[in-house]
Amino acid sequence: MHERNYAIDVAKIVGCLLVVMNHSTVVMTRFDGKVNAPWVASILVFFAVKIGVPLFILATGTLVLTHTRNYRYSWGHAAKFGILLLLWSYFYWLLKTPQPTWWRLDQFLLAAYQRPQAVHLWYLYMLVAFYFMLPFFSRMLENFQKRDYQWFMAGWLVLGALPLTIRNLNGPTLSGWTHLELFAGFLGYFACGQYLQRYPLKKRWAALLLLTGIAFDVAVTVLYSVRSGQVFIGLDNVMLIPSIIAAVGAYALLLDLFKNNHSQVLVHISKLTFGIYLIHYALMEPVQQLPFFANALAIKDDWSLLLIQFGIDLVVFFSAMVISQVLNWIPLVRKLVS
């Protein structure tokens, strides 16, 4: 039996908190053409929290791609996430549909087929597809040597992330016929998670990647926003090169900093993170409408708004954690969301 890597538990908790923070943006959207410190700080926060979901994906790659996975394991997990996708999509469909007719499952299934019923549920669609691919992808990676990983990730960056980054910076669009889908999606994150487990990145290089990625995002967003007179969101994509290198750097740094950590409390919270991820989005609006936060959000001072935003995030995170804990006391639910 492999010894538990507690640093991965820390990465999942950090990733979960950042995901919650990612869904409450207050100050960044208040740009009026003038650059000031709180607005730049809000951009820094905006791109720092984008690391959240990639941390989850990198952790999954570290844990799952250790060896070839058979069809029973892979498709069993695909079915599990497919069930979760349907259940939570139905929940959010009922929440957002005016006067929903809960028995019209045909309407619900069509809606879920067309798009995620809450913005964060895209992650479940991706997981279902990943686990269907896992028998083939894990067999490929099992035979990888260090150079194979490096060439694969080079293809991921050059053929997938770089053209998308150029396009989103208002550059030319590369012909879609010049790359393979193997290099253009989230598979690179999964592979990179396993690579970092086998070949750890030194702390200074990890920190450099993290700082470089976020610094690029902040600087370019400020520059393009000033030029256009409105907030530039072209770099808001975790498949762009700055986001990738920042996320990989953050994950490698967490693996190094917490490699000797041993905490059963963190392990327990880590087991709740997937439930927190699923639940938190339903809590964002109700928490913001609480009298204390609703009145506070009406103020004009941007520094205060940033603090209020953090306060909302923490209330949502811990509220979702409590609900996730309650759900985990139900055996069948615990099996699904653990």
GROMACS .gro file of C-alpha atoms in nm:
model
  338
    1MET     CA    1   0.000   0.000   0.000
    2HIS     CA    2   0.132   0.345  -0.095
    3GLU     CA    3   0.195   0.595   0.182
    4ARG     CA    4  -0.054   0.882   0.170
    5ASN     CA    5   0.076   1.203   0.019
    6TYR     CA    6  -0.071   1.462   0.255
    7ALA     CA    7   0.048   1.747   0.035
    8ILE     CA    8  -0.216   1.646  -0.219
    9ASP     CA    9  -0.482   1.691   0.051
   10VAL     CA   10  -0.353   2.043   0.107
   11ALA     CA   11  -0.358   2.113  -0.268
   12LYS     CA   12  -0.723   1.998  -0.288
   13ILE     CA   13  -0.826   2.220   0.005
   14VAL     CA   14  -0.646   2.523  -0.139
   15GLY     CA   15  -0.795   2.450  -0.481
   16CYS     CA   16  -1.145   2.424  -0.335
   17LEU     CA   17  -1.115   2.757  -0.151
   18LEU     CA   18  -0.984   2.924  -0.466
   19VAL     CA   19  -1.275   2.784  -0.669
   20VAL     CA   20  -1.520   2.942  -0.424
   21MET     CA   21  -1.334   3.273  -0.450
   22ASN     CA   22  -1.339   3.249  -0.829
   23HIS     CA   23  -1.718   3.283  -0.832
   24SER     CA   24  -1.738   3.618  -0.651
   25THR     CA   25  -1.581   3.910  -0.833
   26VAL     CA   26  -1.670   4.258  -0.708
   27VAL     CA   27  -1.391   4.511  -0.756
   28MET     CA   28  -1.242   4.402  -1.089
   29THR     CA   29  -1.561   4.484  -1.279
   30ARG     CA   30  -1.570   4.840  -1.139
   31PHE     CA   31  -1.298   4.968  -1.374
   32ASP     CA   32  -1.369   5.325  -1.483
   33GLY     CA   33  -1.065   5.383  -1.703
   34LYS     CA   34  -0.834   5.476  -1.415
   35VAL     CA   35  -0.572   5.247  -1.264
   36ASN     CA   36  -0.560   5.236  -0.885
   37ALA     CA   37  -0.413   5.002  -0.626
   38PRO     CA   38  -0.730   4.818  -0.519
   39TRP     CA   39  -0.830   4.752  -0.880
   40VAL     CA   40  -0.485   4.608  -0.960
   41ALA     CA   41  -0.505   4.403  -0.639
   42SER     CA   42  -0.844   4.269  -0.751
   43ILE     CA   43  -0.689   4.158  -1.082
   44LEU     CA   44  -0.413   3.982  -0.890
   45VAL     CA   45  -0.678   3.800  -0.684
   46PHE     CA   46  -0.883   3.726  -0.998
   47PHE     CA   47  -0.597   3.537  -1.162
   48ALA     CA   48  -0.464   3.379  -0.844
   49VAL     CA   49  -0.797   3.206  -0.785
   50LYS     CA   50  -0.799   3.068  -1.141
   51ILE     CA   51  -0.544   2.816  -1.013
   52GLY     CA   52  -0.821   2.639  -0.818
   53VAL     CA   53  -0.965   2.394  -1.071
   54PRO     CA   54  -0.624   2.308  -1.225
   55LEU     CA   55  -0.507   2.210  -0.876
   56PHE     CA   56  -0.790   1.956  -0.862
   57ILE     CA   57  -0.701   1.820  -1.207
   58LEU     CA   58  -0.330   1.798  -1.129
   59ALA     CA   59  -0.409   1.615  -0.804
   60THR     CA   60  -0.633   1.371  -0.993
   61GLY     CA   61  -0.353   1.301  -1.240
   62THR     CA   62  -0.113   1.236  -0.954
   63LEU     CA   63  -0.349   0.991  -0.782
   64VAL     CA   64  -0.512   0.814  -1.077
   65LEU     CA   65  -0.241   0.782  -1.341
   66THR     CA   66  -0.007   0.572  -1.127
   67HIS     CA   67  -0.061   0.262  -1.344
   68THR     CA   68  -0.290   0.119  -1.611
   69ARG     CA   69  -0.653   0.135  -1.509
   70ASN     CA   70  -0.890  -0.136  -1.627
   71TYR     CA   71  -1.231  -0.082  -1.782
   72ARG     CA   72  -1.418  -0.175  -1.465
   73TYR     CA   73  -1.241   0.091  -1.260
   74SER     CA   74  -1.252   0.360  -1.527
   75TRP     CA   75  -1.606   0.316  -1.649
   76GLY     CA   76  -1.732   0.265  -1.295
   77HIS     CA   77  -1.595   0.610  -1.207
   78ALA     CA   78  -1.736   0.754  -1.530
   79ALA     CA   79  -2.079   0.621  -1.429
   80LYS     CA   80  -2.040   0.767  -1.079
   81PHE     CA   81  -1.961   1.114  -1.211
   82GLY     CA   82  -2.234   1.078  -1.472
   83ILE     CA   83  -2.489   1.015  -1.197
   84LEU     CA   84  -2.358   1.314  -1.001
   85LEU     CA   85  -2.377   1.525  -1.316
   86LEU     CA   86  -2.745   1.439  -1.366
   87LEU     CA   87  -2.840   1.486  -1.000
   88TRP     CA   88  -2.667   1.821  -0.954
   89SER     CA   89  -2.770   1.946  -1.296
   90TYR     CA   90  -3.131   1.872  -1.202
   91PHE     CA   91  -3.087   2.055  -0.872
   92TYR     CA   92  -2.946   2.366  -1.040
   93TRP     CA   93  -3.200   2.341  -1.322
   94LEU     CA   94  -3.480   2.362  -1.067
   95LEU     CA   95  -3.311   2.659  -0.898
   96LYS     CA   96  -3.265   2.867  -1.212
   97THR     CA   97  -3.581   2.777  -1.407
   98PRO     CA   98  -3.872   3.018  -1.343
   99GLN     CA   99  -4.167   2.818  -1.208
  100PRO     CA  100  -4.007   2.484  -1.303
  101THR     CA  101  -4.221   2.183  -1.379
  102TRP     CA  102  -4.010   1.928  -1.196
  103TRP     CA  103  -4.164   1.633  -1.379
  104ARG     CA  104  -4.061   1.759  -1.726
  105LEU     CA  105  -3.749   1.547  -1.737
  106ASP     CA  106  -3.742   1.579  -2.115
  107GLN     CA  107  -3.687   1.955  -2.079
  108PHE     CA  108  -3.424   1.900  -1.813
  109LEU     CA  109  -3.231   1.636  -2.012
  110LEU     CA  110  -3.230   1.858  -2.320
  111ALA     CA  111  -3.105   2.153  -2.116
  112ALA     CA  112  -2.831   1.943  -1.951
  113TYR     CA  113  -2.732   1.802  -2.290
  114GLN     CA  114  -2.695   2.151  -2.434
  115ARG     CA  115  -2.498   2.319  -2.154
  116PRO     CA  116  -2.402   2.295  -1.784
  117GLN     CA  117  -2.690   2.406  -1.563
  118ALA     CA  118  -2.448   2.590  -1.334
  119VAL     CA  119  -2.121   2.740  -1.445
  120HIS     CA  120  -1.904   2.510  -1.232
  121LEU     CA  121  -2.064   2.185  -1.346
  122TRP     CA  122  -1.854   2.181  -1.664
  123TYR     CA  123  -1.599   2.002  -1.447
  124LEU     CA  124  -1.827   1.697  -1.416
  125TYR     CA  125  -1.873   1.676  -1.794
  126MET     CA  126  -1.495   1.676  -1.829
  127LEU     CA  127  -1.447   1.409  -1.561
  128VAL     CA  128  -1.696   1.173  -1.725
  129ALA     CA  129  -1.508   1.199  -2.055
  130PHE     CA  130  -1.170   1.163  -1.880
  131TYR     CA  131  -1.265   0.842  -1.703
  132PHE     CA  132  -1.401   0.693  -2.026
  133MET     CA  133  -1.059   0.765  -2.180
  134LEU     CA  134  -0.861   0.650  -1.876
  135PRO     CA  135  -0.793   0.286  -1.982
  136PHE     CA  136  -0.621   0.409  -2.298
  137PHE     CA  137  -0.453   0.719  -2.155
  138SER     CA  138  -0.319   0.540  -1.845
  139ARG     CA  139  -0.178   0.260  -2.061
  140MET     CA  140   0.005   0.517  -2.270
  141LEU     CA  141   0.150   0.703  -1.970
  142GLU     CA  142   0.255   0.384  -1.789
  143ASN     CA  143   0.533   0.342  -2.045
  144PHE     CA  144   0.640   0.707  -2.043
  145GLN     CA  145   0.992   0.802  -1.946
  146LYS     CA  146   1.086   1.155  -1.839
  147ARG     CA  147   1.161   1.264  -2.195
  148ASP     CA  148   0.826   1.127  -2.316
  149TYR     CA  149   0.642   1.339  -2.058
  150GLN     CA  150   0.842   1.645  -2.157
  151TRP     CA  151   0.768   1.603  -2.529
  152PHE     CA  152   0.401   1.537  -2.461
  153MET     CA  153   0.368   1.852  -2.251
  154ALA     CA  154   0.564   2.050  -2.509
  155GLY     CA  155   0.304   1.946  -2.766
  156TRP     CA  156   0.029   2.042  -2.519
  157LEU     CA  157   0.175   2.391  -2.481
  158VAL     CA  158   0.288   2.460  -2.837
  159LEU     CA  159   0.001   2.302  -3.031
  160GLY     CA  160  -0.277   2.364  -2.780
  161ALA     CA  161  -0.213   2.646  -2.532
  162LEU     CA  162   0.006   2.882  -2.737
  163PRO     CA  163  -0.232   2.932  -3.034
  164LEU     CA  164  -0.521   2.984  -2.793
  165THR     CA  165  -0.318   3.236  -2.594
  166ILE     CA  166  -0.225   3.430  -2.908
  167ARG     CA  167  -0.587   3.435  -3.025
  168ASN     CA  168  -0.716   3.558  -2.687
  169LEU     CA  169  -0.461   3.839  -2.693
  170ASN     CA  170  -0.635   3.963  -3.010
  171GLY     CA  171  -0.380   3.793  -3.234
  172PRO     CA  172  -0.451   3.574  -3.539
  173THR     CA  173  -0.639   3.246  -3.504
  174LEU     CA  174  -0.443   2.936  -3.597
  175SER     CA  175  -0.612   2.692  -3.833
  176GLY     CA  176  -0.787   2.419  -3.638
  177TRP     CA  177  -0.637   2.160  -3.871
  178THR     CA  178  -0.285   2.208  -3.734
  179HIS     CA  179  -0.323   2.036  -3.397
  180LEU     CA  180  -0.449   1.711  -3.256
  181GLU     CA  181  -0.716   1.709  -2.985
  182LEU     CA  182  -0.482   1.502  -2.770
  183PHE     CA  183  -0.281   1.820  -2.716
  184ALA     CA  184  -0.565   2.072  -2.700
  185GLY     CA  185  -0.755   1.984  -2.382
  186PHE     CA  186  -0.715   1.910  -2.013
  187LEU     CA  187  -0.517   1.589  -2.062
  188GLY     CA  188  -0.197   1.787  -2.026
  189TYR     CA  189  -0.290   1.882  -1.670
  190PHE     CA  190  -0.361   1.518  -1.581
  191ALA     CA  191  -0.029   1.404  -1.730
  192CYS     CA  192   0.157   1.689  -1.562
  193GLY     CA  193   0.019   1.587  -1.223
  194GLN     CA  194   0.174   1.243  -1.266
  195TYR     CA  195   0.497   1.392  -1.401
  196LEU     CA  196   0.539   1.612  -1.093
  197GLN     CA  197   0.484   1.309  -0.871
  198ARG     CA  198   0.761   1.115  -1.047
  199TYR     CA  199   0.996   1.407  -1.112
  200PRO     CA  200   0.944   1.676  -0.845
  201LEU     CA  201   1.013   2.036  -0.943
  202LYS     CA  202   1.252   2.233  -0.726
  203LYS     CA  203   1.091   2.491  -0.502
  204ARG     CA  204   1.258   2.792  -0.662
  205TRP     CA  205   1.147   2.689  -1.012
  206ALA     CA  206   0.794   2.623  -0.892
  207ALA     CA  207   0.778   2.968  -0.729
  208LEU     CA  208   0.917   3.127  -1.047
  209LEU     CA  209   0.649   2.962  -1.262
  210LEU     CA  210   0.374   3.073  -1.024
  211LEU     CA  211   0.492   3.434  -1.006
  212THR     CA  212   0.566   3.461  -1.378
  213GLY     CA  213   0.225   3.332  -1.482
  214ILE     CA  214   0.028   3.560  -1.251
  215ALA     CA  215   0.251   3.863  -1.319
  216PHE     CA  216   0.196   3.822  -1.694
  217ASP     CA  217  -0.181   3.794  -1.648
  218VAL     CA  218  -0.196   4.104  -1.429
  219ALA     CA  219   0.033   4.319  -1.643
  220VAL     CA  220  -0.137   4.236  -1.973
  221THR     CA  221  -0.486   4.275  -1.827
  222VAL     CA  222  -0.401   4.621  -1.691
  223LEU     CA  223  -0.239   4.726  -2.022
  224TYR     CA  224  -0.523   4.603  -2.244
  225SER     CA  225  -0.790   4.743  -2.010
  226VAL     CA  226  -0.631   5.089  -2.014
  227ARG     CA  227  -0.604   5.079  -2.392
  228SER     CA  228  -0.967   4.982  -2.448
  229GLY     CA  229  -1.121   5.169  -2.156
  230GLN     CA  230  -1.296   4.856  -2.028
  231VAL     CA  231  -1.193   4.544  -1.839
  232PHE     CA  232  -1.003   4.300  -2.060
  233ILE     CA  233  -1.094   3.938  -1.981
  234GLY     CA  234  -0.915   3.766  -2.269
  235LEU     CA  235  -0.680   3.584  -2.030
  236ASP     CA  236  -0.965   3.437  -1.826
  237ASN     CA  237  -0.901   3.079  -1.939
  238VAL     CA  238  -0.715   2.803  -1.753
  239MET     CA  239  -0.596   2.658  -2.085
  240LEU     CA  240  -0.378   2.962  -2.166
  241ILE     CA  241  -0.002   2.946  -2.111
  242PRO     CA  242   0.015   3.198  -1.820
  243SER     CA  243  -0.260   3.013  -1.631
  244ILE     CA  244  -0.098   2.675  -1.698
  245ILE     CA  245   0.247   2.771  -1.574
  246ALA     CA  246   0.101   2.949  -1.269
  247ALA     CA  247  -0.111   2.644  -1.177
  248VAL     CA  248   0.174   2.398  -1.232
  249GLY     CA  249   0.405   2.617  -1.026
  250ALA     CA  250   0.151   2.644  -0.743
  251TYR     CA  251   0.090   2.269  -0.737
  252ALA     CA  252   0.461   2.184  -0.739
  253LEU     CA  253   0.521   2.439  -0.464
  254LEU     CA  254   0.246   2.289  -0.246
  255LEU     CA  255   0.386   1.938  -0.301
  256ASP     CA  256   0.725   2.058  -0.180
  257LEU     CA  257   0.613   2.275   0.111
  258PHE     CA  258   0.377   2.016   0.260
  259LYS     CA  259   0.557   1.694   0.170
  260ASN     CA  260   0.623   1.621   0.538
  261ASN     CA  261   0.280   1.728   0.658
  262HIS     CA  262   0.073   1.473   0.853
  263SER     CA  263  -0.268   1.592   0.965
  264GLN     CA  264  -0.584   1.385   0.990
  265VAL     CA  265  -0.787   1.708   1.012
  266LEU     CA  266  -0.662   1.815   0.669
  267VAL     CA  267  -0.732   1.467   0.535
  268HIS     CA  268  -1.090   1.489   0.657
  269ILE     CA  269  -1.144   1.837   0.508
  270SER     CA  270  -0.985   1.715   0.185
  271LYS     CA  271  -1.249   1.441   0.163
  272LEU     CA  272  -1.519   1.709   0.184
  273THR     CA  273  -1.381   1.928  -0.095
  274PHE     CA  274  -1.569   1.766  -0.381
  275GLY     CA  275  -1.897   1.814  -0.194
  276ILE     CA  276  -1.802   2.176  -0.123
  277TYR     CA  277  -1.732   2.223  -0.493
  278LEU     CA  278  -2.075   2.090  -0.590
  279ILE     CA  279  -2.268   2.283  -0.325
  280HIS     CA  280  -2.101   2.621  -0.301
  281TYR     CA  281  -2.244   2.782  -0.614
  282ALA     CA  282  -2.599   2.750  -0.480
  283LEU     CA  283  -2.495   2.946  -0.171
  284MET     CA  284  -2.328   3.243  -0.341
  285GLU     CA  285  -2.640   3.452  -0.404
  286PRO     CA  286  -2.818   3.375  -0.073
  287VAL     CA  287  -2.506   3.472   0.124
  288GLN     CA  288  -2.462   3.794  -0.074
  289GLN     CA  289  -2.825   3.882  -0.001
  290LEU     CA  290  -2.782   3.854   0.375
  291PRO     CA  291  -2.848   4.203   0.519
  292PHE     CA  292  -2.492   4.248   0.646
  293PHE     CA  293  -2.331   4.168   0.311
  294ALA     CA  294  -2.604   4.333   0.101
  295ASN     CA  295  -2.557   4.662   0.286
  296ALA     CA  296  -2.178   4.631   0.278
  297LEU     CA  297  -2.175   4.573  -0.099
  298ALA     CA  298  -2.342   4.912  -0.150
  299ILE     CA  299  -2.033   5.100  -0.031
  300LYS     CA  300  -1.797   5.270  -0.275
  301ASP     CA  301  -1.454   5.203  -0.124
  302ASP     CA  302  -1.277   4.934  -0.328
  303TRP     CA  303  -1.045   4.815  -0.052
  304SER     CA  304  -1.344   4.756   0.172
  305LEU     CA  305  -1.521   4.573  -0.109
  306LEU     CA  306  -1.224   4.338  -0.147
  307LEU     CA  307  -1.244   4.253   0.223
  308ILE     CA  308  -1.620   4.202   0.195
  309GLN     CA  309  -1.561   3.973  -0.103
  310PHE     CA  310  -1.322   3.763   0.106
  311GLY     CA  311  -1.577   3.755   0.387
  312ILE     CA  312  -1.848   3.625   0.152
  313ASP     CA  313  -1.608   3.361   0.020
  314LEU     CA  314  -1.525   3.233   0.368
  315VAL     CA  315  -1.891   3.217   0.474
  316VAL     CA  316  -1.980   3.027   0.156
  317PHE     CA  317  -1.682   2.791   0.193
  318PHE     CA  318  -1.751   2.695   0.555
  319SER     CA  319  -2.128   2.676   0.501
  320ALA     CA  320  -2.073   2.440   0.207
  321MET     CA  321  -1.829   2.240   0.419
  322VAL     CA  322  -2.092   2.192   0.690
  323ILE     CA  323  -2.349   2.079   0.432
  324SER     CA  324  -2.092   1.849   0.273
  325GLN     CA  325  -2.021   1.694   0.613
  326VAL     CA  326  -2.391   1.631   0.671
  327LEU     CA  327  -2.422   1.469   0.329
  328ASN     CA  328  -2.120   1.251   0.405
  329TRP     CA  329  -2.304   1.103   0.701
  330ILE     CA  330  -2.545   0.946   0.449
  331PRO     CA  331  -2.371   0.624   0.329
  332LEU     CA  332  -2.491   0.628  -0.033
  333VAL     CA  333  -2.417   0.999  -0.073
  334ARG     CA  334  -2.074   0.957   0.087
  335LYS     CA  335  -1.989   0.692  -0.169
  336LEU     CA  336  -2.082   0.927  -0.452
  337VAL     CA  337  -1.912   1.247  -0.337
  338SER     CA  338  -1.601   1.109  -0.164
   0.00000   0.00000   0.00000
